[in-house]
Coordinates of C-alpha atoms in Angstrom, one line a residue:
Chain A
M225 CA 0.0 0.0 0.0
I226 CA 2.9 2.4 0.8
N227 CA 5.0 3.2 -2.3
A228 CA 8.4 4.8 -2.4
I229 CA 9.1 7.3 -5.2
D230 CA 12.7 6.5 -6.1
D231 CA 13.3 9.8 -7.9
R232 CA 12.6 11.7 -4.8
C233 CA 14.0 9.5 -2.1
D234 CA 17.4 10.5 -0.7
F235 CA 17.8 7.1 1.1
C236 CA 18.2 8.9 4.5
G237 CA 16.5 6.3 6.7
A238 CA 14.1 8.6 8.6
C239 CA 11.2 6.3 7.6
V240 CA 13.1 3.2 8.8
A241 CA 13.7 4.9 12.2
V242 CA 10.0 5.5 12.8
C243 CA 8.6 2.3 11.4
P244 CA 6.9 0.4 14.2
V245 CA 7.1 -3.0 12.5
D246 CA 10.6 -2.9 10.9
C247 CA 9.3 -3.3 7.3
I248 CA 11.5 -0.9 5.4
E249 CA 14.8 -2.1 3.9
L250 CA 17.3 0.6 2.9
R251 CA 20.5 0.1 1.1
E252 CA 22.9 2.7 -0.5
S253 CA 20.3 3.8 -3.1
R254 CA 17.6 1.3 -2.9
I255 CA 14.5 1.2 -0.7
A256 CA 11.9 -1.5 -0.3
I257 CA 8.7 -1.7 1.7
L258 CA 8.3 -5.3 2.9
D259 CA 5.0 -7.3 2.9
H260 CA 4.3 -7.0 6.6
C261 CA 3.7 -3.2 6.4
I262 CA 0.6 -2.2 8.4
D263 CA -0.1 1.0 6.4
C264 CA 0.3 3.1 9.6
M265 CA 1.5 6.1 7.5
L266 CA 4.2 7.2 9.9
C267 CA 6.9 6.8 7.2
V268 CA 4.8 8.9 4.8
W269 CA 4.4 11.6 7.4
I270 CA 8.1 11.8 8.5
C271 CA 9.6 11.8 5.1
P272 CA 11.3 15.2 4.6
V273 CA 10.8 15.2 0.8
E274 CA 7.4 13.5 0.4
A275 CA 9.0 10.5 -1.3
L276 CA 6.6 8.0 0.2
A277 CA 3.0 7.8 -0.7
G278 CA 0.2 5.7 0.9
A279 CA -3.3 4.9 -0.1
D280 CA -6.1 7.1 1.4
K281 CA -5.7 6.8 5.1
N282 CA -8.5 5.0 6.8
L283 CA -9.6 5.8 10.4
E284 CA -8.3 2.5 11.8
S285 CA -4.7 3.0 10.7
E286 CA -4.7 6.6 11.8
C287 CA -5.9 5.6 15.2
E288 CA -3.3 2.9 15.4
A289 CA -0.6 5.3 14.3
S290 CA -1.5 7.9 16.9
M291 CA -1.3 5.2 19.5
I292 CA 2.1 4.2 18.3
A293 CA 3.3 7.8 18.1
S294 CA 2.2 8.9 21.5
Chain B
M123 CA 38.7 -10.7 5.7
R124 CA 38.5 -13.5 8.1
S125 CA 35.4 -15.6 9.1
F126 CA 35.6 -14.6 12.7
Y127 CA 36.5 -11.4 14.5
D128 CA 36.4 -10.6 18.2
C129 CA 34.3 -7.5 17.4
I130 CA 32.3 -6.4 14.4
V131 CA 31.3 -2.7 14.2
V132 CA 28.3 -2.0 11.8
G133 CA 28.5 1.6 10.4
G134 CA 31.5 3.7 9.4
G135 CA 30.5 7.1 10.8
P136 CA 32.4 8.8 13.6
G137 CA 30.7 6.6 16.3
G138 CA 31.6 3.4 14.5
A139 CA 35.1 4.5 13.7
W140 CA 35.8 5.5 17.3
A141 CA 34.3 2.3 18.7
A142 CA 36.4 0.2 16.3
K143 CA 39.6 2.2 17.1
H144 CA 39.2 1.8 20.8
A145 CA 38.3 -1.9 20.6
S146 CA 41.3 -2.6 18.5
E147 CA 43.6 -0.6 20.8
G148 CA 42.2 -2.7 23.7
G149 CA 43.5 -5.8 22.0
A150 CA 40.5 -7.1 20.0
S151 CA 40.5 -8.1 16.4
V152 CA 38.0 -5.7 14.7
L153 CA 36.0 -5.6 11.4
L154 CA 34.3 -2.3 10.5
L155 CA 31.4 -2.6 8.0
E156 CA 30.0 0.3 6.0
K157 CA 26.9 -0.2 3.7
D158 CA 27.8 2.7 1.3
R159 CA 30.6 2.4 -1.3
E160 CA 32.7 5.1 0.4
I161 CA 33.4 6.3 3.9
G162 CA 32.0 9.7 4.6
I163 CA 29.8 9.9 1.5
P164 CA 27.0 11.1 1.4
V165 CA 27.5 13.8 4.0
R166 CA 24.2 13.8 6.0
C167 CA 25.1 16.5 8.4
A168 CA 25.1 20.3 9.1
E169 CA 28.8 19.9 10.0
A170 CA 29.0 22.2 13.1
V171 CA 30.4 20.8 16.3
G172 CA 31.3 22.3 19.7
A173 CA 35.0 22.8 20.0
A174 CA 35.3 21.6 23.6
G175 CA 33.2 18.5 23.0
L176 CA 35.3 17.5 20.0
Q177 CA 38.6 18.1 21.8
A178 CA 37.5 15.8 24.6
V179 CA 37.5 12.8 22.2
V180 CA 40.1 13.7 19.5
D181 CA 42.8 16.2 18.7
P182 CA 41.2 18.2 15.9
Q183 CA 43.4 18.6 12.8
P184 CA 43.3 21.8 10.6
A185 CA 42.5 19.8 7.5
W186 CA 39.2 18.7 9.0
I187 CA 38.0 22.2 9.7
S188 CA 36.5 24.5 7.0
N189 CA 35.7 27.4 9.3
K190 CA 36.0 28.4 13.0
I191 CA 33.0 29.7 14.8
K192 CA 33.1 32.6 17.4
G193 CA 29.5 32.6 18.5
A194 CA 25.8 32.1 17.8
V195 CA 23.0 34.4 16.7
L196 CA 19.6 33.4 17.9
V197 CA 16.8 35.0 15.8
S198 CA 13.3 35.3 17.3
P199 CA 10.1 34.8 15.2
D200 CA 9.8 38.6 14.6
G201 CA 13.4 38.9 13.6
R202 CA 15.1 40.1 16.8
E203 CA 18.7 38.9 16.9
V204 CA 20.4 37.8 20.2
V205 CA 24.1 37.5 19.8
V206 CA 25.9 35.0 22.1
S207 CA 29.7 35.1 21.7
G208 CA 32.7 33.9 23.6
E209 CA 36.3 33.4 23.0
R210 CA 37.5 32.4 19.5
D211 CA 36.8 28.8 18.5
Q212 CA 33.5 28.1 20.3
G213 CA 32.9 25.7 17.5
Y214 CA 34.1 24.3 14.2
M215 CA 32.6 23.7 10.8
L216 CA 33.9 20.3 9.9
D217 CA 34.4 19.0 6.4
R218 CA 32.7 15.7 7.0
K219 CA 34.1 14.0 3.9
I220 CA 37.7 14.6 5.1
F221 CA 36.8 14.2 8.8
D222 CA 35.1 10.8 8.4
Y223 CA 37.9 9.5 6.2
A224 CA 40.5 10.6 8.7
L225 CA 38.7 8.9 11.6
V226 CA 38.5 5.6 9.7
E227 CA 42.1 6.0 8.6
I228 CA 43.1 6.3 12.3
A229 CA 41.0 3.2 13.1
A230 CA 42.7 1.3 10.3
G231 CA 46.0 2.4 11.5
A232 CA 45.1 0.9 14.9
G233 CA 44.6 -2.5 13.2
V234 CA 40.9 -2.4 12.2
D235 CA 39.9 -4.2 9.0
V236 CA 37.5 -2.1 6.9
L237 CA 34.9 -3.2 4.3
T238 CA 32.7 -0.8 2.3
K239 CA 29.6 -1.6 0.2
A240 CA 29.0 -4.2 2.9
Y241 CA 25.3 -4.5 3.8
V242 CA 24.4 -6.3 7.1
S243 CA 21.0 -8.0 6.6
D244 CA 20.7 -9.7 10.0
V245 CA 22.5 -10.6 13.1
I246 CA 23.2 -14.3 13.9
K247 CA 21.9 -15.2 17.3
P248 CA 21.7 -18.9 18.0
N249 CA 20.2 -19.3 21.5
G250 CA 19.3 -15.6 21.6
R251 CA 22.9 -14.4 22.0
V252 CA 24.3 -12.2 19.2
Q253 CA 27.3 -14.1 17.7
G254 CA 27.9 -12.5 14.3
V255 CA 26.3 -10.9 11.3
R256 CA 24.9 -11.9 8.0
L257 CA 26.7 -9.9 5.4
Q258 CA 25.9 -9.1 1.7
H259 CA 28.8 -7.8 -0.3
M260 CA 29.2 -7.8 -4.1
G261 CA 26.3 -10.2 -4.7
Q262 CA 27.6 -12.7 -2.1
T263 CA 26.0 -13.5 1.2
S264 CA 28.2 -14.8 4.0
E265 CA 28.2 -15.1 7.8
V266 CA 30.9 -13.6 9.9
G267 CA 31.2 -14.7 13.5
C268 CA 32.2 -12.5 16.4
S269 CA 32.0 -12.2 20.2
V270 CA 30.6 -8.6 20.2
V271 CA 28.6 -6.7 17.6
I272 CA 28.7 -2.9 18.0
G273 CA 25.7 -1.3 16.1
A274 CA 26.7 2.2 15.0
D275 CA 24.3 2.0 12.1
G276 CA 22.7 5.4 12.5
V277 CA 19.2 6.7 12.9
E278 CA 17.8 3.8 10.7
S279 CA 19.5 1.2 13.0
R280 CA 18.1 -2.2 12.5
V281 CA 20.9 -4.1 14.3
G282 CA 19.3 -3.3 17.7
R283 CA 15.9 -4.4 16.5
W284 CA 17.2 -7.7 15.2
A285 CA 18.9 -8.3 18.6
G286 CA 15.5 -7.7 20.3
L287 CA 15.9 -4.1 21.5
R288 CA 13.1 -1.5 21.0
T289 CA 14.8 1.2 18.9
S290 CA 11.9 2.8 16.9
I291 CA 11.6 6.5 17.6
K292 CA 8.4 8.3 18.5
M293 CA 7.2 10.8 15.9
K294 CA 7.4 13.8 18.3
D295 CA 11.0 13.0 19.1
M296 CA 12.1 12.6 15.5
E297 CA 13.2 15.7 13.5
S298 CA 12.5 15.6 9.8
C299 CA 15.3 17.6 8.2
V300 CA 16.4 19.0 4.9
Q301 CA 19.6 21.0 4.1
K302 CA 20.9 22.9 1.2
T303 CA 24.5 24.1 0.7
L304 CA 24.0 27.6 -0.6
S305 CA 26.5 29.7 -2.5
N306 CA 26.3 33.3 -3.7
I307 CA 25.1 34.5 -0.3
E308 CA 26.5 37.1 2.1
L309 CA 27.0 36.4 5.7
D310 CA 29.4 36.9 8.7
P311 CA 31.4 33.6 8.7
D312 CA 32.2 34.0 12.4
Y313 CA 28.7 33.2 13.5
V314 CA 26.2 30.3 13.3
Y315 CA 22.6 31.5 13.0
F316 CA 19.5 29.8 14.5
Y317 CA 16.0 30.9 13.5
F318 CA 13.0 30.0 15.6
G319 CA 9.2 30.2 15.1
K320 CA 6.1 28.1 14.4
D321 CA 5.8 29.3 10.9
I322 CA 9.5 28.8 10.1
A323 CA 10.2 25.4 11.7
P324 CA 7.6 24.0 14.2
G325 CA 9.2 21.9 16.9
G326 CA 12.7 22.6 15.6
Y327 CA 14.7 25.4 14.1
V328 CA 16.4 26.7 10.9
W329 CA 20.2 26.7 10.9
V330 CA 22.6 28.8 8.8
F331 CA 26.1 27.4 9.3
P332 CA 28.7 29.3 7.2
K333 CA 31.6 27.4 5.6
N334 CA 33.0 30.7 4.5
D335 CA 31.6 34.2 3.8
R336 CA 29.9 33.2 0.6
L337 CA 28.9 29.6 1.3
A338 CA 26.8 28.0 4.1
N339 CA 24.8 24.9 5.1
V340 CA 21.2 26.1 5.4
G341 CA 18.7 23.6 6.7
L342 CA 16.0 22.9 9.1
G343 CA 14.4 20.3 11.2
I344 CA 10.7 20.1 12.2
S345 CA 9.2 17.7 14.7
G346 CA 7.5 14.6 13.4
E347 CA 4.5 15.8 15.3
F348 CA 4.0 18.5 12.5
S349 CA 5.7 17.0 9.4
R350 CA 2.5 15.4 8.2
Y351 CA 0.8 18.8 7.6
K352 CA 3.7 20.4 5.6
S353 CA 7.0 18.7 4.7
A354 CA 10.4 19.9 5.9
Q355 CA 11.3 20.5 2.2
K356 CA 8.5 23.0 1.8
Y357 CA 9.4 24.8 5.0
L358 CA 13.0 25.1 3.9
Q359 CA 12.0 26.3 0.4
D360 CA 9.9 29.1 1.9
F361 CA 12.8 30.2 4.2
I362 CA 15.3 30.2 1.4
D363 CA 13.0 32.1 -1.0
K364 CA 12.6 34.8 1.6
R365 CA 16.1 35.0 3.0
F366 CA 18.4 34.0 0.2
P367 CA 16.4 34.4 -3.1
H368 CA 19.6 34.7 -5.2
A369 CA 21.4 31.7 -3.8
S370 CA 22.6 28.8 -5.9
V371 CA 22.2 25.4 -4.4
L372 CA 25.3 23.2 -4.6
Y373 CA 24.1 20.3 -2.5
T374 CA 20.8 19.0 -1.1
V375 CA 20.6 16.4 1.6
V376 CA 17.8 15.1 3.8
G377 CA 17.7 13.1 7.0
G378 CA 16.1 12.2 10.3
V379 CA 17.6 13.2 13.6
P380 CA 16.5 11.4 16.8
C381 CA 16.0 14.1 19.5
A382 CA 15.0 11.6 22.1
P383 CA 16.0 10.3 25.5
T384 CA 18.8 7.7 25.2
L385 CA 17.3 4.2 24.6
K386 CA 16.4 2.4 27.8
K387 CA 18.5 -0.6 26.7
I388 CA 21.7 0.0 24.7
V389 CA 23.2 -3.4 25.4
A390 CA 22.2 -7.1 25.0
D391 CA 24.1 -10.3 25.1
G392 CA 27.0 -9.8 22.6
L393 CA 25.6 -6.4 21.4
M394 CA 26.1 -2.7 22.0
L395 CA 24.5 0.3 20.3
V396 CA 26.4 3.6 19.7
G397 CA 25.5 7.1 18.5
D398 CA 22.3 7.9 16.6
A399 CA 21.4 4.1 16.8
A400 CA 21.3 4.5 20.6
H401 CA 19.6 7.9 20.5
Q402 CA 22.7 9.6 21.9
V403 CA 22.2 12.8 19.8
N404 CA 22.0 16.0 22.0
P405 CA 18.2 16.4 21.9
M406 CA 18.3 20.2 22.2
S407 CA 20.8 20.9 19.4
G408 CA 20.5 17.8 17.3
G409 CA 24.3 17.5 17.3
G410 CA 25.5 13.9 17.5
I411 CA 29.2 13.8 16.5
N412 CA 30.8 14.4 19.8
T413 CA 28.5 12.3 21.8
A414 CA 28.7 9.4 19.3
M415 CA 32.5 9.5 19.5
L416 CA 32.5 9.6 23.3
A417 CA 30.1 6.6 23.4
G418 CA 32.1 4.8 20.7
Q419 CA 35.3 5.3 22.8
I420 CA 33.6 3.8 25.9
A421 CA 31.9 1.0 24.0
G422 CA 35.1 0.0 22.2
R423 CA 37.1 -0.1 25.4
V424 CA 34.4 -2.0 27.4
A425 CA 34.0 -4.5 24.5
A426 CA 37.8 -5.2 24.4
T427 CA 37.9 -5.8 28.1
A428 CA 34.8 -8.1 28.0
I429 CA 36.3 -10.1 25.1
A430 CA 39.6 -10.5 27.0
Q431 CA 37.8 -11.7 30.0
Q432 CA 35.6 -14.1 27.9
D433 CA 32.4 -12.7 29.2
V434 CA 30.3 -10.7 26.7
S435 CA 27.0 -11.1 28.6
E436 CA 24.6 -8.2 28.8
K437 CA 25.5 -7.9 32.4
K438 CA 29.1 -7.4 31.6
L439 CA 28.5 -5.0 28.7
R440 CA 26.2 -2.9 30.9
Q441 CA 29.5 -1.3 32.1
Y442 CA 29.2 0.7 28.8
A443 CA 25.7 1.9 29.5
A444 CA 26.8 2.8 33.1
E445 CA 29.8 4.8 31.9
W446 CA 27.8 6.6 29.2
H447 CA 25.1 7.6 31.7
K448 CA 27.8 8.8 34.1
A449 CA 29.5 10.9 31.4
Q450 CA 26.5 12.3 29.5
G451 CA 23.3 10.7 30.6
K452 CA 22.1 13.3 33.1
A453 CA 22.9 16.2 30.8
H454 CA 21.2 14.3 27.9
E455 CA 18.0 13.8 29.9
R456 CA 18.1 17.5 31.0
F457 CA 18.5 18.7 27.4
H458 CA 15.5 16.6 26.3
K459 CA 13.3 18.1 29.0
I460 CA 14.5 21.7 28.2
K461 CA 13.8 21.0 24.6
K462 CA 10.2 20.0 25.4
A463 CA 9.8 23.1 27.6
V464 CA 11.2 25.5 25.0
Y465 CA 9.0 24.1 22.2
K466 CA 5.9 24.8 24.3
L467 CA 6.6 28.5 24.1
S468 CA 4.5 30.5 21.7
D469 CA 6.1 32.8 19.1
G470 CA 4.9 35.7 21.2
D471 CA 6.7 34.3 24.3
L472 CA 9.9 33.8 22.2
N473 CA 9.7 37.5 20.9
K474 CA 9.3 38.8 24.5
T475 CA 12.1 36.7 25.7
A476 CA 14.4 38.0 22.9
D477 CA 13.3 41.6 23.9
A478 CA 14.2 41.0 27.5
V479 CA 17.6 39.5 26.7
L480 CA 18.4 42.4 24.4
S481 CA 17.9 44.8 27.3
L482 CA 20.8 43.1 29.0
P483 CA 24.3 44.6 28.3
P484 CA 26.0 42.5 25.6
E485 CA 28.7 41.3 28.0
E486 CA 26.1 39.7 30.2
R487 CA 24.4 37.8 27.4
S488 CA 25.7 34.3 28.2
L489 CA 23.5 31.4 27.4
A490 CA 22.9 30.9 31.2
N491 CA 21.7 34.5 31.5
I492 CA 19.4 34.1 28.4
F493 CA 17.9 31.2 30.1
K494 CA 17.5 33.0 33.4
T495 CA 15.8 35.9 31.6
A496 CA 13.5 33.5 29.8
L497 CA 12.5 32.1 33.2
V498 CA 11.7 35.5 34.6
K499 CA 9.5 36.3 31.6
H500 CA 7.8 32.9 31.6
P501 CA 7.3 31.6 35.1
S502 CA 5.6 28.5 33.9
L503 CA 8.9 27.4 32.5
I504 CA 10.2 27.4 36.1
F505 CA 8.1 24.3 36.8
D506 CA 9.6 22.5 33.8
V507 CA 13.1 23.5 34.9
I508 CA 12.6 22.4 38.5
R509 CA 11.5 19.1 37.1
V510 CA 14.6 19.1 35.0
F511 CA 17.0 19.8 37.8
V512 CA 15.4 17.8 40.6
H513 CA 15.6 14.6 38.6

């Protein structure tokens, strides 16, 4: 559900750091979202350059994300 | 490269280099792994460090320093400038490419084996104890055994997670950052500039760190609490359009900075975390070089001793956590609490504080006095500060 826009990504790792389920793999200039992503959107929100895009957020995932973030 | 080392350090930044150097000097065989193809590249840093903090861990060489900083200018939301200066050399602008190379060269000179383009994809932990890493290098996957893994793998650290530590960062403690190196601008190269304000950088600040009188690292961090509404990149573009409309951009880099309390657990059986990976960045400034090198120095030494005594249990390695907390822990927690208190101030509060500070004679404008003045103006801060100092 979450997609990385390679042309924008700077491979900085901010998304990896906030991911609550360790589902982002980052190499020198490669990024992959793994299958166990829960669509919580934290990576999308932290990205300094809007290089990650998610599907329309649903209430459930927002709720879960705010619990994880607090 | 051998199939077993006493100690494997994951990450070739300043924290990793210093951990590797000190472990090697303590008698351990050490392998340093860097995922990128070259040490020091890309530079993901604003490059300013406190002079005293750096001198505490290494003798700074002229080649590492692009500019010497005399003081700081704090700019309030309505543009009032508070100048804080001291003796010459309050801080340095590092050239991180040269600096990071030099630190790893020093580590290599102390006997450390170095491998770049070396991606660690997991730790090996039969029976729950970390005993090596799985390594991907030039299309080959291999396992390298060791007694101790030191994870200096940055803000995106996964080594700690694989070992069972909780390392993910809360959004409000994560700074979402963008920086551009601007040329064709005019500034006083003796000073670093900090700009505050909810419209400029909510939950963070803008920095202008000069490399010389025509070139500077200009960037900002905003708290993850706010980044979902407007990205760091957009905030920075707005600032640059307003302040430096004629600048040319020579370099753009982005990153996340953990401005958080130190992780509760930074050691496990056969594992230690160092630097950004352990959340050892100064949570008030976002500066992490000096603290990472200090932590690396302690971790490397403790690892070497533990290996020599054939006891790399979590209990034994806790010596590192204890020494870190003794050296920096209290200051670190205090900085985090002050950060939280300062970011609660409204733009109006910040303007009034700047006004009050400007009424002080310049020679009395030390950081301590600025803080005292802020307290007088904002008594509610006193409760936060009491909490900070009582704990």
